[in-house]
Each structure stands twice: as C-alpha cells, then as structure tokens.
Amino acid sequence: MIADDTYIARCLQRAGEWDAALQVLGPDGDPELRAEIAVERWFFRIEGHDEAEKAVAALDPASATALQLTGRLAYSRLLFRRGARPDDREASEAAYRAGAKAARTEVERGWIEFHWAVLLDNIDDDYAAAAPHYDAALAVALSAGDRLLESITIRHTAGQEQDADTRIAMLRRSLHLRGAAGIRPQILAAQAALAASLPEGDPERAILTDAFRPGAEELRIGWLLSDDEG
C-alpha cells in the first residue's frame, strides 16, 4: 500500500499545491517524489531552485530519475534565463542521453525522450533533430496508455502542423487528456496554448483566457500570464 503521506503529496502536486505537497512529505518522505515536486514547482513558479537542486542531488546520480530532473533543471534555467550556467545546454543533453539508457521502464524512457526533444526544439530551435525524440515519446505514450505523456507531446508537435484545423484538433485533444487526468497546472497550460492558437475574436479564445488566467494567478504561474510558454 502506498504510504498516506505519499498519496496526499501526489494529490496536492496534481492540484499545483507544491508547497503543501513538500510539507506533507517532510524531510523523510519519498526522495524521488520530493525531487520531482521541487523541480516541478521551480518550473511552474520559478521559485525554490536551490531546494530543487538539493533534492535532486540527494538521489542516486546514476538513476534515470536523477538524470531526467538534472536535465530539466538545466533546460529550465536556459529557457527562462534564470541563473543559466555556461554548460547547461551540454549538461542537459548529456543527462537525457544517460537517462534514456538508465530508464527502468519504457514509460520512464518515453518521458526522457520527450524532455530531450523539448531541449532540441526550444533551446536549439532544431525541430528536425527533436522530431525523432517526440516520435519516440509518442510511441511510448500510445503503447503504454500514458495519456499525460501523449498530451504533452502532441501539444509541442502541434505547432509544426501546417493545417490549422489539424493543429487546433491536436491542441484540443491535449487539453481534454489533461482534463481527464485532473492535473491542474497542466490543464491551465493547455488552455493557454489552445487560446493562443485560436484567431483573434474567436469566442472560444476569450472563454479559455477567462478560464486559465485566474488559475495561473492563483498558482503563481507567471510565464502563463506573460505568454512565455515552455
């Protein structure tokens, strides 16, 4: 049986209540979950970087979890231009490469492939290099039934679709999958992405904006409010 504190922390994480989730875990809670939540809080709020880095450093450095989170921290420093280090680009890709080899399951590897793709796509602006990693992540998502991995992958690949109807359909599917998973920060991000892709004056765009902005303000996700998506 999952420990009560772990279950409660995961529920709070899904709600975007990262501070409360970390408090529930306490210093003796699941170290991998603590590191995951701390890194996620940093990514969404740009708060608590040092705590996130310390939590990751407490893990086995050769584990897929530690390598994925190390790569994500370096990537996010580059993406948000917050404390970026000279070797962040190389360190991030090296972590993903090693993490993909260290993955214990296909789903774990699929998530690493996704984050590797985003690094190549958003930092290098090289979609051609990112595409095989997106494809690998999506293949894992579909075979394993990981709806969140599918959602987050198609949200990032939708932008390459030339046909507007196809692009919007992909973004809608991304939003619906996140809604079914009940992960609030991801739902807000999907609403923002879909709203930004709809034409000015489209009533749905206004509805989505009215829906996601108060939530982003409540959870303090500043990059959603500034349209600086990651």
Coordinates of C-alpha atoms in Angstrom, one line a residue:
M1 CA 0.0 0.0 0.0
I2 CA 1.2 3.5 -0.8
A3 CA 2.0 5.5 2.3
D4 CA -0.7 8.0 3.2
D5 CA 1.8 10.9 3.0
T6 CA 2.9 9.9 -0.4
Y7 CA -0.6 9.6 -1.7
I8 CA -1.6 13.0 -0.2
A9 CA 1.5 14.7 -1.6
R10 CA 0.8 13.4 -5.1
C11 CA -2.8 14.7 -4.9
L12 CA -1.5 18.1 -3.8
Q13 CA 1.0 18.0 -6.6
R14 CA -1.7 17.4 -9.2
A15 CA -3.6 20.4 -7.8
G16 CA -0.5 22.6 -8.2
E17 CA -0.1 22.9 -4.4
W18 CA 3.6 22.2 -4.5
D19 CA 4.5 23.9 -1.1
A20 CA 1.8 21.9 0.7
A21 CA 2.9 18.7 -1.1
L22 CA 6.5 19.1 0.1
Q23 CA 5.4 19.9 3.6
V24 CA 3.3 16.8 3.7
L25 CA 6.3 14.6 2.5
G26 CA 8.6 16.1 5.1
P27 CA 12.3 15.5 5.2
D28 CA 11.9 11.8 5.4
G29 CA 9.4 11.3 2.6
D30 CA 10.0 9.6 -0.7
P31 CA 13.2 11.3 -2.0
E32 CA 12.3 10.8 -5.7
L33 CA 8.9 12.3 -5.3
R34 CA 10.3 15.2 -3.3
A35 CA 12.8 16.0 -6.0
E36 CA 10.1 15.7 -8.7
I37 CA 7.8 18.1 -6.9
A38 CA 10.5 20.6 -6.1
V39 CA 11.7 20.6 -9.8
E40 CA 8.1 21.0 -11.0
R41 CA 7.5 23.9 -8.6
W42 CA 10.6 25.6 -9.9
F43 CA 9.5 25.1 -13.5
F44 CA 6.0 26.5 -13.0
R45 CA 6.7 29.2 -10.4
I46 CA 10.4 29.9 -10.9
E47 CA 10.7 29.6 -7.2
G48 CA 12.8 27.3 -5.0
H49 CA 15.6 26.5 -7.4
D50 CA 18.2 25.8 -4.7
E51 CA 15.8 23.5 -2.9
A52 CA 15.1 21.6 -6.1
E53 CA 18.7 21.2 -6.9
K54 CA 19.4 20.0 -3.4
A55 CA 16.6 17.4 -3.7
V56 CA 17.9 16.1 -7.0
A57 CA 21.5 15.9 -5.5
A58 CA 20.1 13.6 -2.8
L59 CA 19.2 10.9 -5.3
D60 CA 21.4 8.3 -6.8
P61 CA 23.1 10.4 -9.6
A62 CA 23.1 7.4 -12.0
S63 CA 19.4 6.8 -11.7
A64 CA 17.1 7.7 -14.6
T65 CA 15.0 10.0 -12.2
A66 CA 18.0 12.0 -11.1
L67 CA 19.3 12.3 -14.7
Q68 CA 15.9 13.4 -16.0
L69 CA 15.5 16.0 -13.3
T70 CA 19.1 17.3 -13.7
G71 CA 18.4 17.8 -17.4
R72 CA 15.1 19.5 -16.7
L73 CA 16.7 21.9 -14.2
A74 CA 19.4 22.9 -16.7
Y75 CA 16.9 23.2 -19.5
S76 CA 14.6 25.5 -17.5
R77 CA 17.5 27.8 -16.4
L78 CA 18.2 28.2 -20.1
L79 CA 14.5 28.6 -21.2
F80 CA 13.6 31.2 -18.5
R81 CA 17.0 32.8 -18.5
R82 CA 17.2 32.4 -14.7
G83 CA 20.7 31.6 -13.4
A84 CA 21.8 29.8 -16.6
R85 CA 25.2 28.2 -16.4
P86 CA 27.8 28.0 -19.2
D87 CA 27.5 24.3 -19.5
D88 CA 23.7 24.0 -19.1
R89 CA 23.0 23.1 -22.7
E90 CA 25.5 20.3 -22.9
A91 CA 24.8 19.1 -19.4
S92 CA 21.1 18.9 -20.1
E93 CA 21.5 16.7 -23.2
A94 CA 24.1 14.5 -21.5
A95 CA 21.7 13.9 -18.7
Y96 CA 18.9 12.9 -21.0
R97 CA 21.2 10.7 -23.1
A98 CA 22.4 8.8 -20.0
G99 CA 18.9 8.8 -18.5
A100 CA 17.4 7.1 -21.6
K101 CA 19.9 4.3 -21.1
A102 CA 19.3 4.1 -17.4
A103 CA 15.5 4.0 -17.7
R104 CA 13.9 1.1 -15.8
T105 CA 10.7 1.2 -17.9
E106 CA 9.5 2.2 -21.3
V107 CA 7.4 5.0 -19.8
E108 CA 10.3 6.4 -17.9
R109 CA 12.3 6.3 -21.2
G110 CA 9.4 7.9 -23.0
W111 CA 9.4 10.9 -20.6
I112 CA 13.1 11.4 -21.0
E113 CA 12.7 11.3 -24.8
F114 CA 10.1 14.0 -24.5
H115 CA 12.2 16.3 -22.4
W116 CA 15.2 15.7 -24.7
A117 CA 13.0 16.7 -27.7
V118 CA 11.9 19.9 -26.0
L119 CA 15.6 20.9 -25.3
L120 CA 16.4 20.5 -29.0
D121 CA 13.2 22.2 -30.1
N122 CA 13.0 25.2 -27.7
I123 CA 16.7 25.8 -26.9
D124 CA 18.3 24.8 -30.2
D125 CA 15.3 25.7 -32.4
D126 CA 16.0 22.5 -34.3
Y127 CA 12.7 20.7 -34.8
A128 CA 14.3 18.3 -37.2
A129 CA 16.6 17.0 -34.5
A130 CA 13.8 17.0 -31.9
A131 CA 11.3 15.1 -34.1
P132 CA 12.7 11.6 -33.6
H133 CA 12.6 12.1 -29.8
Y134 CA 9.0 13.4 -30.0
D135 CA 8.1 10.4 -32.1
A136 CA 9.7 8.0 -29.6
A137 CA 7.9 9.7 -26.7
L138 CA 4.5 9.5 -28.5
A139 CA 5.1 5.8 -29.4
V140 CA 5.7 5.0 -25.8
A141 CA 2.7 7.1 -24.7
L142 CA 0.3 5.3 -27.1
S143 CA 1.6 1.8 -26.4
A144 CA 1.6 2.3 -22.6
G145 CA -1.6 4.3 -22.5
D146 CA 0.1 7.2 -20.8
R147 CA -2.4 9.9 -21.6
L148 CA -0.4 12.7 -20.0
L149 CA 2.7 11.9 -22.0
E150 CA 0.6 11.8 -25.1
S151 CA -1.0 15.1 -24.2
I152 CA 2.2 17.0 -23.6
T153 CA 3.9 15.6 -26.7
I154 CA 1.2 16.5 -29.1
R155 CA 0.9 19.9 -27.6
H156 CA 4.5 20.5 -28.6
T157 CA 4.3 18.9 -32.0
A158 CA 1.0 20.7 -32.9
G159 CA 2.9 23.9 -33.8
Q160 CA 4.6 22.2 -36.7
E161 CA 1.2 21.3 -38.3
Q162 CA 0.6 23.4 -41.4
D163 CA -3.1 22.7 -41.4
A164 CA -4.9 25.0 -38.9
D165 CA -7.7 22.5 -38.3
T166 CA -5.3 19.7 -37.5
R167 CA -3.3 21.9 -35.2
I168 CA -6.3 23.0 -33.3
A169 CA -7.6 19.5 -33.0
M170 CA -4.3 18.3 -31.6
L171 CA -4.3 21.1 -29.0
R172 CA -7.9 20.3 -28.1
R173 CA -7.0 16.7 -27.6
S174 CA -4.1 17.7 -25.4
L175 CA -6.4 19.8 -23.3
H176 CA -9.0 17.0 -23.0
L177 CA -6.5 14.4 -22.0
R178 CA -5.1 16.7 -19.3
G179 CA -8.6 17.4 -18.1
A180 CA -9.3 13.7 -17.8
A181 CA -6.0 13.3 -15.8
G182 CA -7.1 16.1 -13.4
I183 CA -3.7 17.8 -13.3
R184 CA -4.5 21.4 -12.8
P185 CA -1.2 23.2 -13.8
Q186 CA -1.1 21.2 -17.0
I187 CA -4.7 21.9 -17.7
L188 CA -4.1 25.7 -17.4
A189 CA -1.1 25.4 -19.7
A190 CA -3.1 23.5 -22.3
Q191 CA -5.9 26.1 -22.1
A192 CA -3.4 28.9 -22.7
A193 CA -1.8 27.1 -25.6
L194 CA -5.1 26.5 -27.3
A195 CA -6.3 30.1 -26.7
A196 CA -3.1 31.4 -28.2
S197 CA -3.6 29.3 -31.4
L198 CA -7.2 30.5 -32.0
P199 CA -7.9 33.6 -34.1
E200 CA -8.4 37.0 -32.5
G201 CA -12.1 37.5 -31.9
D202 CA -12.9 33.8 -31.7
P203 CA -15.3 33.4 -28.7
E204 CA -13.6 30.2 -27.6
R205 CA -10.4 32.2 -27.2
A206 CA -12.0 34.6 -24.8
I207 CA -13.6 31.7 -22.8
L208 CA -10.3 29.9 -22.5
T209 CA -8.5 33.1 -21.4
D210 CA -11.1 33.8 -18.8
A211 CA -10.7 30.2 -17.6
F212 CA -6.9 29.9 -17.3
R213 CA -5.8 33.4 -16.2
P214 CA -7.3 33.3 -12.7
G215 CA -5.9 29.8 -12.1
A216 CA -2.5 30.9 -13.3
E217 CA -2.7 33.9 -10.9
E218 CA -3.8 31.6 -8.0
L219 CA -1.0 29.1 -8.6
R220 CA 1.5 31.9 -9.4
I221 CA 2.5 30.6 -12.8
G222 CA 3.9 33.8 -14.1
W223 CA 5.0 32.6 -17.5
L224 CA 1.4 31.7 -18.4
L225 CA 0.4 35.2 -17.6
S226 CA 3.2 36.7 -19.7
D227 CA 2.5 34.3 -22.7
D228 CA 6.1 33.0 -22.3
E229 CA 5.3 29.3 -22.7
G230 CA 7.7 26.5 -22.1

